[in-house]
Coordinates of C-alpha atoms in Angstrom, one line a residue:
M194 CA 0.0 0.0 0.0
Q195 CA 1.3 3.5 -0.9
F196 CA 0.9 6.0 1.9
F197 CA 2.2 8.9 -0.1
Q198 CA 3.1 9.6 -3.7
V199 CA 5.3 12.6 -4.8
P200 CA 3.2 14.6 -7.3
N201 CA 4.6 15.3 -10.8
K202 CA 5.1 18.8 -12.2
A203 CA 1.7 18.9 -13.7
Q204 CA 0.0 18.2 -10.4
Y205 CA 2.3 20.4 -8.4
S206 CA 0.7 23.5 -6.9
P207 CA 2.8 26.6 -6.3
N208 CA 0.6 27.5 -3.3
P209 CA 3.1 27.4 -0.3
L210 CA 0.4 27.0 2.3
K211 CA -1.0 23.9 0.6
N212 CA 2.5 22.5 0.3
L213 CA 3.1 23.0 4.0
I214 CA -0.2 21.2 4.8
I215 CA 0.8 18.2 2.7
I216 CA 4.3 17.9 4.2
S217 CA 2.9 18.2 7.7
S218 CA 0.3 15.5 7.1
F219 CA 3.0 13.2 5.8
G220 CA 5.2 13.9 8.8
C221 CA 2.3 13.1 11.2
M222 CA 1.5 9.9 9.4
I223 CA 5.2 8.7 9.6
Y224 CA 5.3 9.6 13.3
L225 CA 2.1 7.7 14.1
V226 CA 3.4 4.6 12.3
C227 CA 6.7 4.8 14.2
T228 CA 5.0 5.4 17.5
I229 CA 2.8 2.3 17.2
F230 CA 5.3 -0.2 15.8
L231 CA 8.7 1.0 17.1
A232 CA 8.0 2.4 20.6
P233 CA 9.5 0.4 23.4
N234 CA 7.2 -1.4 25.9
N235 CA 7.9 0.8 28.9
N236 CA 5.2 -0.3 31.3
N237 CA 6.2 1.4 34.5
N238 CA 2.8 1.0 36.2
K239 CA 2.9 -2.8 36.3
H240 CA 0.7 -3.0 39.4
F241 CA -2.4 -2.3 37.3
H242 CA -4.0 -5.5 36.2
T243 CA -3.8 -4.9 32.5
S244 CA -4.1 -7.6 29.9
V245 CA -0.7 -8.9 29.0
S246 CA -0.1 -11.6 26.5
L247 CA 2.3 -14.3 27.6
Q248 CA 5.2 -14.4 25.3
D249 CA 8.6 -16.1 25.0
D250 CA 10.0 -14.7 28.3
E251 CA 7.4 -16.6 30.3
L252 CA 8.0 -19.8 28.3
S253 CA 11.7 -19.6 28.9
S254 CA 11.4 -18.8 32.7
Q255 CA 8.5 -20.8 34.2
T256 CA 7.7 -20.2 37.8
N257 CA 9.0 -22.9 40.1
L258 CA 9.6 -23.5 43.8
D259 CA 12.9 -21.5 43.6
H260 CA 10.8 -18.4 43.1
I261 CA 8.6 -18.8 46.2
V262 CA 9.4 -17.8 49.8
F263 CA 7.2 -19.2 52.6
G264 CA 6.2 -17.5 55.8
I265 CA 4.7 -19.9 58.3
A266 CA 3.0 -18.6 61.5
S267 CA 3.3 -20.7 64.6
N268 CA 4.1 -20.4 68.3
E269 CA 6.4 -22.2 70.7
Q270 CA 3.6 -24.2 72.3
S271 CA 2.0 -25.5 69.1
W272 CA 5.1 -26.0 67.0
S273 CA 6.2 -29.2 68.8
K274 CA 3.1 -31.0 67.6
R275 CA 2.2 -29.2 64.4
K276 CA 5.6 -29.4 62.8
E277 CA 4.6 -33.0 61.8
Y278 CA 2.2 -31.4 59.3
V279 CA 4.9 -29.1 57.9
K280 CA 7.2 -32.1 57.5
L281 CA 4.7 -33.7 55.1
W282 CA 5.1 -31.0 52.5
W283 CA 8.3 -29.0 53.2
E284 CA 11.1 -29.9 50.7
P285 CA 14.5 -29.2 52.4
H286 CA 17.3 -27.6 50.2
I287 CA 14.6 -26.5 47.7
M288 CA 12.1 -24.4 49.6
R289 CA 13.0 -21.1 51.2
G290 CA 11.4 -19.3 54.1
C291 CA 10.9 -19.4 57.9
V292 CA 8.5 -20.6 60.6
F293 CA 7.9 -17.6 62.9
L294 CA 7.8 -18.3 66.7
E295 CA 7.7 -15.8 69.6
K296 CA 10.6 -17.7 71.2
M297 CA 12.9 -20.6 70.5
P298 CA 11.4 -24.0 71.5
P299 CA 13.3 -26.4 73.7
F300 CA 16.1 -28.5 72.1
S301 CA 16.5 -26.1 69.2
S302 CA 19.7 -24.2 68.2
N303 CA 21.1 -22.2 65.4
G304 CA 17.7 -21.2 64.2
T305 CA 16.7 -24.7 63.0
S306 CA 14.8 -27.4 64.7
N307 CA 15.3 -30.2 62.2
E308 CA 16.8 -30.6 58.7
S309 CA 13.5 -31.7 57.3
L310 CA 11.8 -28.5 58.6
P311 CA 12.1 -24.8 57.7
P312 CA 14.4 -22.6 59.7
I313 CA 13.0 -20.9 62.8
C314 CA 12.8 -17.1 62.9
I315 CA 12.0 -15.3 66.2
S316 CA 9.4 -12.6 65.9
E317 CA 10.0 -9.1 67.2
D318 CA 8.1 -7.8 70.3
T319 CA 4.8 -6.2 69.2
S320 CA 3.6 -4.9 72.6
R321 CA 3.9 -1.3 71.2
F322 CA 0.9 -1.9 69.0
R323 CA -2.6 -1.6 70.4
Y324 CA -5.1 -4.5 70.4
T325 CA -8.6 -3.8 71.5
H326 CA -10.7 -6.8 70.2
R327 CA -12.5 -8.5 73.1
G328 CA -12.1 -12.2 73.1
G329 CA -9.1 -12.2 70.8
T330 CA -5.4 -12.3 71.4
P331 CA -2.7 -9.7 70.7
S332 CA -0.6 -12.4 69.1
A333 CA -2.6 -11.7 66.0
I334 CA -0.4 -8.6 65.5
R335 CA 2.8 -10.7 65.7
V336 CA 1.3 -13.2 63.2
A337 CA 0.3 -10.4 60.8
R338 CA 3.8 -9.1 60.8
V339 CA 5.0 -12.4 59.5
V340 CA 4.3 -11.0 56.1
S341 CA 6.5 -8.0 56.4
K342 CA 9.2 -9.9 58.2
T343 CA 9.3 -12.6 55.6
V344 CA 9.9 -9.9 52.9
A345 CA 12.6 -8.5 55.1
L346 CA 14.6 -11.8 54.9
N347 CA 15.8 -10.3 51.5
H348 CA 15.9 -13.5 49.5
S349 CA 16.9 -13.1 45.9
N350 CA 15.0 -14.1 42.7
V351 CA 11.6 -14.1 44.4
R352 CA 8.4 -13.9 42.5
W353 CA 5.9 -14.9 45.2
F354 CA 5.6 -14.9 49.0
V355 CA 3.2 -17.5 50.3
F356 CA 1.9 -17.5 53.9
G357 CA 0.0 -20.1 56.0
D358 CA -0.4 -21.5 59.5
D359 CA 1.5 -24.4 61.1
D360 CA -1.5 -26.6 60.5
T361 CA -1.8 -25.7 56.9
I362 CA -0.6 -28.3 54.4
F363 CA 0.4 -27.3 50.9
F364 CA 0.7 -29.3 47.7
P365 CA 3.8 -27.6 46.3
E366 CA 3.5 -28.7 42.6
N367 CA -0.1 -27.4 42.5
L368 CA 0.8 -24.2 44.3
V369 CA 3.4 -23.5 41.7
K370 CA 1.0 -24.4 38.8
T371 CA -1.7 -22.1 40.2
L372 CA 0.6 -19.1 40.7
S373 CA 2.1 -19.6 37.2
K374 CA -1.2 -18.4 35.7
Y375 CA -0.5 -14.9 36.9
D376 CA 2.1 -12.3 36.0
H377 CA 4.3 -12.0 39.1
D378 CA 5.4 -8.5 38.1
L379 CA 1.8 -7.2 38.7
W380 CA 0.2 -6.6 42.1
Y381 CA -1.6 -9.8 43.1
Y382 CA -3.2 -10.9 46.4
I383 CA -4.3 -14.5 45.9
G384 CA -6.3 -16.8 48.2
T385 CA -9.8 -17.8 49.2
N386 CA -12.6 -17.2 51.6
S387 CA -14.0 -19.5 54.2
E388 CA -16.5 -22.2 53.3
S389 CA -18.8 -20.9 56.1
Y390 CA -21.3 -18.1 55.2
M391 CA -21.2 -16.8 58.8
Q392 CA -17.4 -16.6 58.8
N393 CA -17.3 -14.7 55.6
K394 CA -20.1 -12.4 56.7
F395 CA -18.4 -11.6 60.0
F396 CA -14.9 -11.0 58.6
S397 CA -15.0 -10.2 54.8
Y398 CA -15.7 -11.7 51.5
D399 CA -12.7 -9.8 50.1
M400 CA -10.2 -11.3 52.6
A401 CA -8.0 -14.3 52.1
F402 CA -8.3 -16.5 55.1
G403 CA -4.8 -17.0 56.5
G404 CA -5.3 -20.7 57.4
A405 CA -6.0 -21.6 53.8
G406 CA -2.8 -19.8 52.9
F407 CA -2.4 -16.9 50.5
A408 CA 0.1 -15.5 48.1
I409 CA 1.3 -12.0 47.5
S410 CA 3.4 -11.1 44.4
Y411 CA 6.9 -9.7 44.9
P412 CA 6.4 -6.1 43.9
L413 CA 3.2 -5.8 46.0
A414 CA 4.9 -7.4 49.0
K415 CA 7.8 -5.0 48.9
V416 CA 5.5 -2.0 49.0
F417 CA 3.3 -3.6 51.6
A418 CA 6.2 -4.3 53.9
K419 CA 7.2 -0.6 53.9
V420 CA 3.8 0.6 55.0
F421 CA 2.4 -2.2 57.1
D422 CA 3.3 -1.0 60.6
S423 CA 1.5 2.3 59.9
C424 CA -1.5 0.3 58.8
I425 CA -1.6 -1.8 62.0
E426 CA -2.0 1.4 64.1
R427 CA -5.3 2.1 62.4
Y428 CA -6.8 -1.4 63.0
P429 CA -6.5 -2.3 66.7
H430 CA -10.1 -3.4 66.8
L431 CA -9.7 -6.3 64.3
Y432 CA -9.7 -9.9 65.5
G433 CA -7.1 -11.7 63.5
S434 CA -3.9 -11.4 61.5
D435 CA -5.4 -12.0 58.1
G436 CA -7.9 -9.1 58.7
R437 CA -5.0 -6.7 59.2
V438 CA -3.2 -7.9 56.1
H439 CA -6.4 -7.5 54.1
A440 CA -7.1 -4.0 55.5
C441 CA -3.7 -2.7 54.5
L442 CA -3.8 -4.2 51.1
A443 CA -7.2 -2.6 50.6
E444 CA -5.6 0.8 51.5
L445 CA -3.1 0.1 48.7
G446 CA -6.1 -0.4 46.4
V447 CA -5.6 -4.2 45.9
G448 CA -8.5 -6.7 46.1
L449 CA -8.5 -10.4 46.4
T450 CA -8.0 -12.8 43.5
R451 CA -9.8 -16.0 44.5
E452 CA -8.4 -19.4 43.8
P453 CA -10.7 -22.3 44.8
G454 CA -7.7 -24.7 45.3
F455 CA -6.9 -23.1 48.6
H456 CA -9.1 -24.5 51.4
Q457 CA -9.8 -22.8 54.8
M458 CA -11.6 -26.0 56.0
D459 CA -13.9 -24.3 58.5
F460 CA -15.5 -27.6 59.5
H461 CA -15.5 -30.2 62.2
G462 CA -15.7 -33.9 61.8
N463 CA -15.9 -35.8 58.5
V464 CA -15.0 -33.7 55.5
F465 CA -15.6 -36.5 53.0
G466 CA -18.2 -34.5 51.2
M467 CA -15.9 -31.6 50.4
L468 CA -13.0 -33.8 49.3
A469 CA -15.2 -36.0 47.1
A470 CA -16.5 -33.0 45.1
H471 CA -13.4 -30.9 44.7
P472 CA -13.7 -28.1 42.1
I473 CA -11.9 -28.5 38.8
R474 CA -8.8 -26.7 40.0
P475 CA -5.5 -28.1 41.4
L476 CA -5.6 -28.9 45.1
V477 CA -3.3 -26.2 46.7
S478 CA -3.9 -26.3 50.5
M479 CA -5.9 -27.7 53.4
H480 CA -6.2 -26.2 56.9
H481 CA -7.5 -27.2 60.3
M482 CA -6.1 -30.7 60.1
E483 CA -6.6 -31.2 63.9
A484 CA -10.2 -30.1 63.8
I485 CA -11.3 -32.7 61.3
D486 CA -11.5 -36.5 61.3
P487 CA -8.6 -38.4 59.5
I488 CA -9.5 -38.2 55.9
F489 CA -9.0 -42.0 55.5
P490 CA -10.6 -44.6 57.8
N491 CA -8.6 -46.5 60.3
M492 CA -5.6 -44.1 60.2
T493 CA -4.2 -41.3 62.3
T494 CA -4.5 -37.8 60.8
V495 CA -0.9 -37.6 59.9
K496 CA -0.9 -41.1 58.3
A497 CA -4.0 -40.3 56.4
V498 CA -2.5 -37.2 54.9
E499 CA 0.7 -39.1 54.1
H500 CA -1.5 -41.6 52.2
L501 CA -3.0 -38.7 50.1
Y502 CA 0.5 -37.4 49.4
K503 CA 1.6 -40.8 48.1
A504 CA -1.1 -40.6 45.4
A505 CA -0.1 -36.9 44.7
S506 CA 3.5 -38.0 44.2
F507 CA 2.4 -40.0 41.1
D508 CA 0.1 -37.3 39.6
P509 CA -0.1 -34.1 41.7
H510 CA -2.3 -32.2 39.3
R511 CA -5.0 -34.9 39.2
I512 CA -5.3 -35.3 43.0
L513 CA -9.0 -35.1 44.2
Q514 CA -10.1 -34.2 40.6
Q515 CA -13.7 -35.6 40.2
T516 CA -14.7 -37.6 37.2
V517 CA -18.2 -39.1 36.7
C518 CA -19.4 -41.9 34.5
Y519 CA -22.6 -43.9 34.2
D520 CA -23.2 -47.7 34.0
R521 CA -25.8 -48.3 31.2
W522 CA -26.6 -51.9 32.3
F523 CA -27.4 -51.4 36.0
S524 CA -28.1 -47.6 36.0
W525 CA -25.3 -46.9 38.4
T526 CA -23.6 -43.6 38.9
V527 CA -19.8 -43.7 39.6
S528 CA -17.9 -40.7 40.9
V529 CA -14.1 -40.9 41.1
S530 CA -12.3 -38.4 43.3
W531 CA -8.8 -39.4 42.1
G532 CA -6.4 -40.5 44.7
Y533 CA -9.0 -40.4 47.4
A534 CA -12.3 -42.3 47.0
V535 CA -14.7 -43.7 44.5
Q536 CA -18.5 -43.5 45.1
V537 CA -20.9 -45.9 43.5
F538 CA -24.6 -44.9 43.6
D539 CA -27.1 -47.7 42.9
R540 CA -29.2 -45.4 40.7
N541 CA -28.9 -42.6 38.1
V542 CA -27.9 -39.3 39.7
L543 CA -27.7 -36.1 37.6
L544 CA -24.2 -34.8 37.2
S545 CA -25.2 -31.4 38.6
D546 CA -26.2 -33.3 41.8
V547 CA -23.1 -35.4 42.0
Q548 CA -21.0 -32.2 41.9
R549 CA -22.7 -30.8 45.0
V550 CA -20.8 -31.1 48.3
Q551 CA -22.4 -33.6 50.7
E552 CA -22.8 -32.1 54.1
S553 CA -20.9 -34.9 55.9
Y554 CA -19.2 -32.4 58.3
A555 CA -20.4 -30.4 61.3
P556 CA -20.4 -26.6 61.1
W557 CA -17.5 -24.6 62.5
K558 CA -19.8 -22.5 64.7
R559 CA -23.1 -23.9 66.0
S560 CA -25.8 -21.3 65.4
H561 CA -28.8 -20.7 63.2
L562 CA -26.4 -19.4 60.5
G563 CA -23.6 -21.9 61.2
G564 CA -24.9 -24.5 58.8
L565 CA -25.0 -22.2 55.8
Y566 CA -22.2 -22.5 53.3
D567 CA -20.9 -20.6 50.3
F568 CA -21.1 -23.4 47.8
D569 CA -23.7 -25.8 46.5
T570 CA -24.5 -28.6 49.0
R571 CA -26.8 -31.6 49.4
K572 CA -27.8 -33.5 52.4
Y573 CA -25.6 -36.4 53.6
E574 CA -27.4 -39.7 54.3
F575 CA -26.3 -40.7 57.8
D576 CA -27.9 -44.1 57.6
P577 CA -25.1 -46.2 56.0
C578 CA -27.6 -48.6 54.5
R579 CA -29.2 -45.9 52.5
R580 CA -25.9 -44.2 51.5
Q581 CA -23.9 -44.7 48.3
L582 CA -21.0 -47.2 48.6
V583 CA -17.6 -45.6 49.1
Y584 CA -14.3 -47.2 48.2
Y585 CA -11.2 -45.5 49.6
L586 CA -7.7 -45.4 48.1
D587 CA -5.7 -48.5 48.9
K588 CA -2.7 -48.5 46.5
V589 CA -1.2 -46.5 43.7
F590 CA 1.5 -47.6 41.2
S591 CA 2.7 -47.1 37.7
G592 CA 1.2 -49.6 35.3
S593 CA 1.7 -50.4 31.6
N594 CA -1.2 -48.1 30.6
G595 CA -0.6 -45.3 33.0
T596 CA -1.0 -44.7 36.7
E597 CA -3.2 -47.3 38.4
T598 CA -5.1 -46.6 41.6
I599 CA -6.9 -49.3 43.6
Y600 CA -9.8 -48.4 45.9
K601 CA -11.4 -50.8 48.4
K602 CA -14.6 -50.9 50.5
K603 CA -14.2 -50.0 54.2
T604 CA -17.8 -50.5 55.3
S605 CA -18.8 -53.3 57.7
E606 CA -22.5 -52.6 58.1
E607 CA -24.9 -55.5 57.5
C608 CA -27.5 -54.1 55.1
K609 CA -30.0 -55.8 52.8
F610 CA -29.6 -55.1 49.1
D611 CA -31.4 -56.2 45.9
M612 CA -29.8 -58.1 43.0
T613 CA -28.9 -54.9 41.1
S614 CA -26.9 -53.4 44.0
P615 CA -23.2 -52.7 43.6
I616 CA -22.6 -54.2 47.0
R617 CA -20.9 -57.2 45.4
L618 CA -18.0 -55.0 44.2
E619 CA -15.0 -55.4 46.5
E620 CA -12.5 -53.4 44.6
I621 CA -12.4 -50.6 42.0
R622 CA -9.3 -50.1 39.7
V623 CA -8.8 -46.8 37.9
V624 CA -6.3 -46.3 35.1
S625 CA -5.3 -42.8 34.0
T626 CA -2.5 -41.0 32.2
K627 CA -0.7 -38.2 34.0
L628 CA -2.7 -35.0 34.0
V629 CA -0.8 -32.2 32.2
L630 CA -2.1 -28.8 33.1
D631 CA -1.2 -26.7 30.0
K632 CA -2.2 -23.0 29.7
Q633 CA -5.6 -23.9 28.2
Q634 CA -6.6 -26.3 31.0
L635 CA -5.4 -23.9 33.7
L636 CA -7.3 -20.9 32.3
A637 CA -10.4 -22.7 30.9
P638 CA -10.5 -26.1 32.8
R639 CA -12.7 -28.9 31.5
R640 CA -13.7 -32.0 33.5
H641 CA -12.3 -35.3 32.2
C642 CA -14.5 -38.3 31.1
C643 CA -14.3 -41.9 32.2
D644 CA -15.3 -45.3 30.9
L645 CA -16.4 -48.4 32.7
L646 CA -14.1 -51.1 31.3
H647 CA -14.8 -54.8 30.8
S648 CA -13.5 -56.8 33.9
T649 CA -12.9 -60.5 34.1
S650 CA -13.8 -60.5 37.7
G651 CA -17.4 -60.1 39.0
N652 CA -16.4 -58.3 42.1
V653 CA -14.0 -55.8 40.5
M654 CA -14.9 -52.7 38.6
E655 CA -12.4 -51.2 36.2
I656 CA -12.4 -47.6 35.1
G657 CA -10.4 -45.6 32.5
I658 CA -10.1 -41.8 32.8
R659 CA -9.4 -39.8 29.6
E660 CA -9.9 -36.4 28.0
C661 CA -13.5 -35.9 26.8
K662 CA -14.1 -35.7 23.1
E663 CA -15.0 -32.3 21.7
D664 CA -18.8 -32.6 21.7
E665 CA -19.0 -35.4 24.4
L666 CA -21.6 -35.1 27.2
I667 CA -21.4 -36.6 30.6
Y668 CA -24.9 -37.7 31.3
M669 CA -27.0 -40.7 32.6
H670 CA -28.5 -43.1 30.2
H671 CA -32.2 -44.1 30.6

């Protein structure tokens, strides 16, 4: 395309004003083209959440554990017991960060308690800050300052700071994958709310609950650390540490980016219903491990979590991911929560109902609002003879066709069933290939499909998990 053509003598006008206009127009056009195509990308205000396409730099430098620094809030009294939870996920010589205590626990020296645990950092005295919330504890101020003090450790090559409690367990590969969706050069505050409607209403829907864990990008954390002590002075009336962090970030103009893979776990008792209907997002964290029952039967809490981590070591991104398929012959509904449990319903159940969380747990606070939750739920049948059959993870190993997981029945109730009942099934075997979370699956996740495979044994069900075809529906067959 010709933007400008020099006129010949016949077309040339001797009018000097006209010539000046033509030359000026040409100059403006050249300047505009150069400005658009040649100007450098000088984005100084990177804390605004602008749309940025992910180019070669991101591909050549993927976020990994080396880019994350952890700040873990604890105290000298609880650390002796809760460090067993941290041991389950902490990777020595790879992870960086500190567990913050108010004083050094017994039998510890040189700032470390054990090679398999993070170093211990002693918090500064915070008695100079006012705390006026009745029924709370001033230690909330010390815990809140874990954020600024973790930043002050001055680690190099940091993209994210991640914070949690001493009874928060993380799934490191999924944490990394979740954070990799975001541009670490922008200002991000990432976490989740409570599951409890009452907790969110009392505190804030725009606050990341600290027990679930939350992440702050490096540039935001650096600014936050500079101003946080002045923010604390304005919020003596708040209850907890996470409320103070949220209040200061709000003053900086930053809101919460919610990620459903973080779990506050504001429940008591049996959390089977929540784990069996996990959202289609990587499992990042779980909190309140001491307040809930062991997630596998006939195990201690720590052994049960170790069992879950064993499955996660084979396929971390697939852990707890729910897949549903239907048996055409018997009209059964089968729900696989990978690496945890398989449910077999003796009837057709709509997918939208299978995805609802069963209220198997007790509320965090007992009141008329305590049993309200901020997700879709359905009632849990407490009569075991009227409940779906549940098969819990028994073994996981690499097979010839992919990862194989075996689930076995743990019930001992004597119930009467008809001939079409799945009660005869003693074992369920699931075969799956390793789940690869590429950019598309991270940003626009789609549930996988499963097939009931032919089995040579009458008391064994075999299932294959795969990607769904483009126009494939997951539905029950009448």
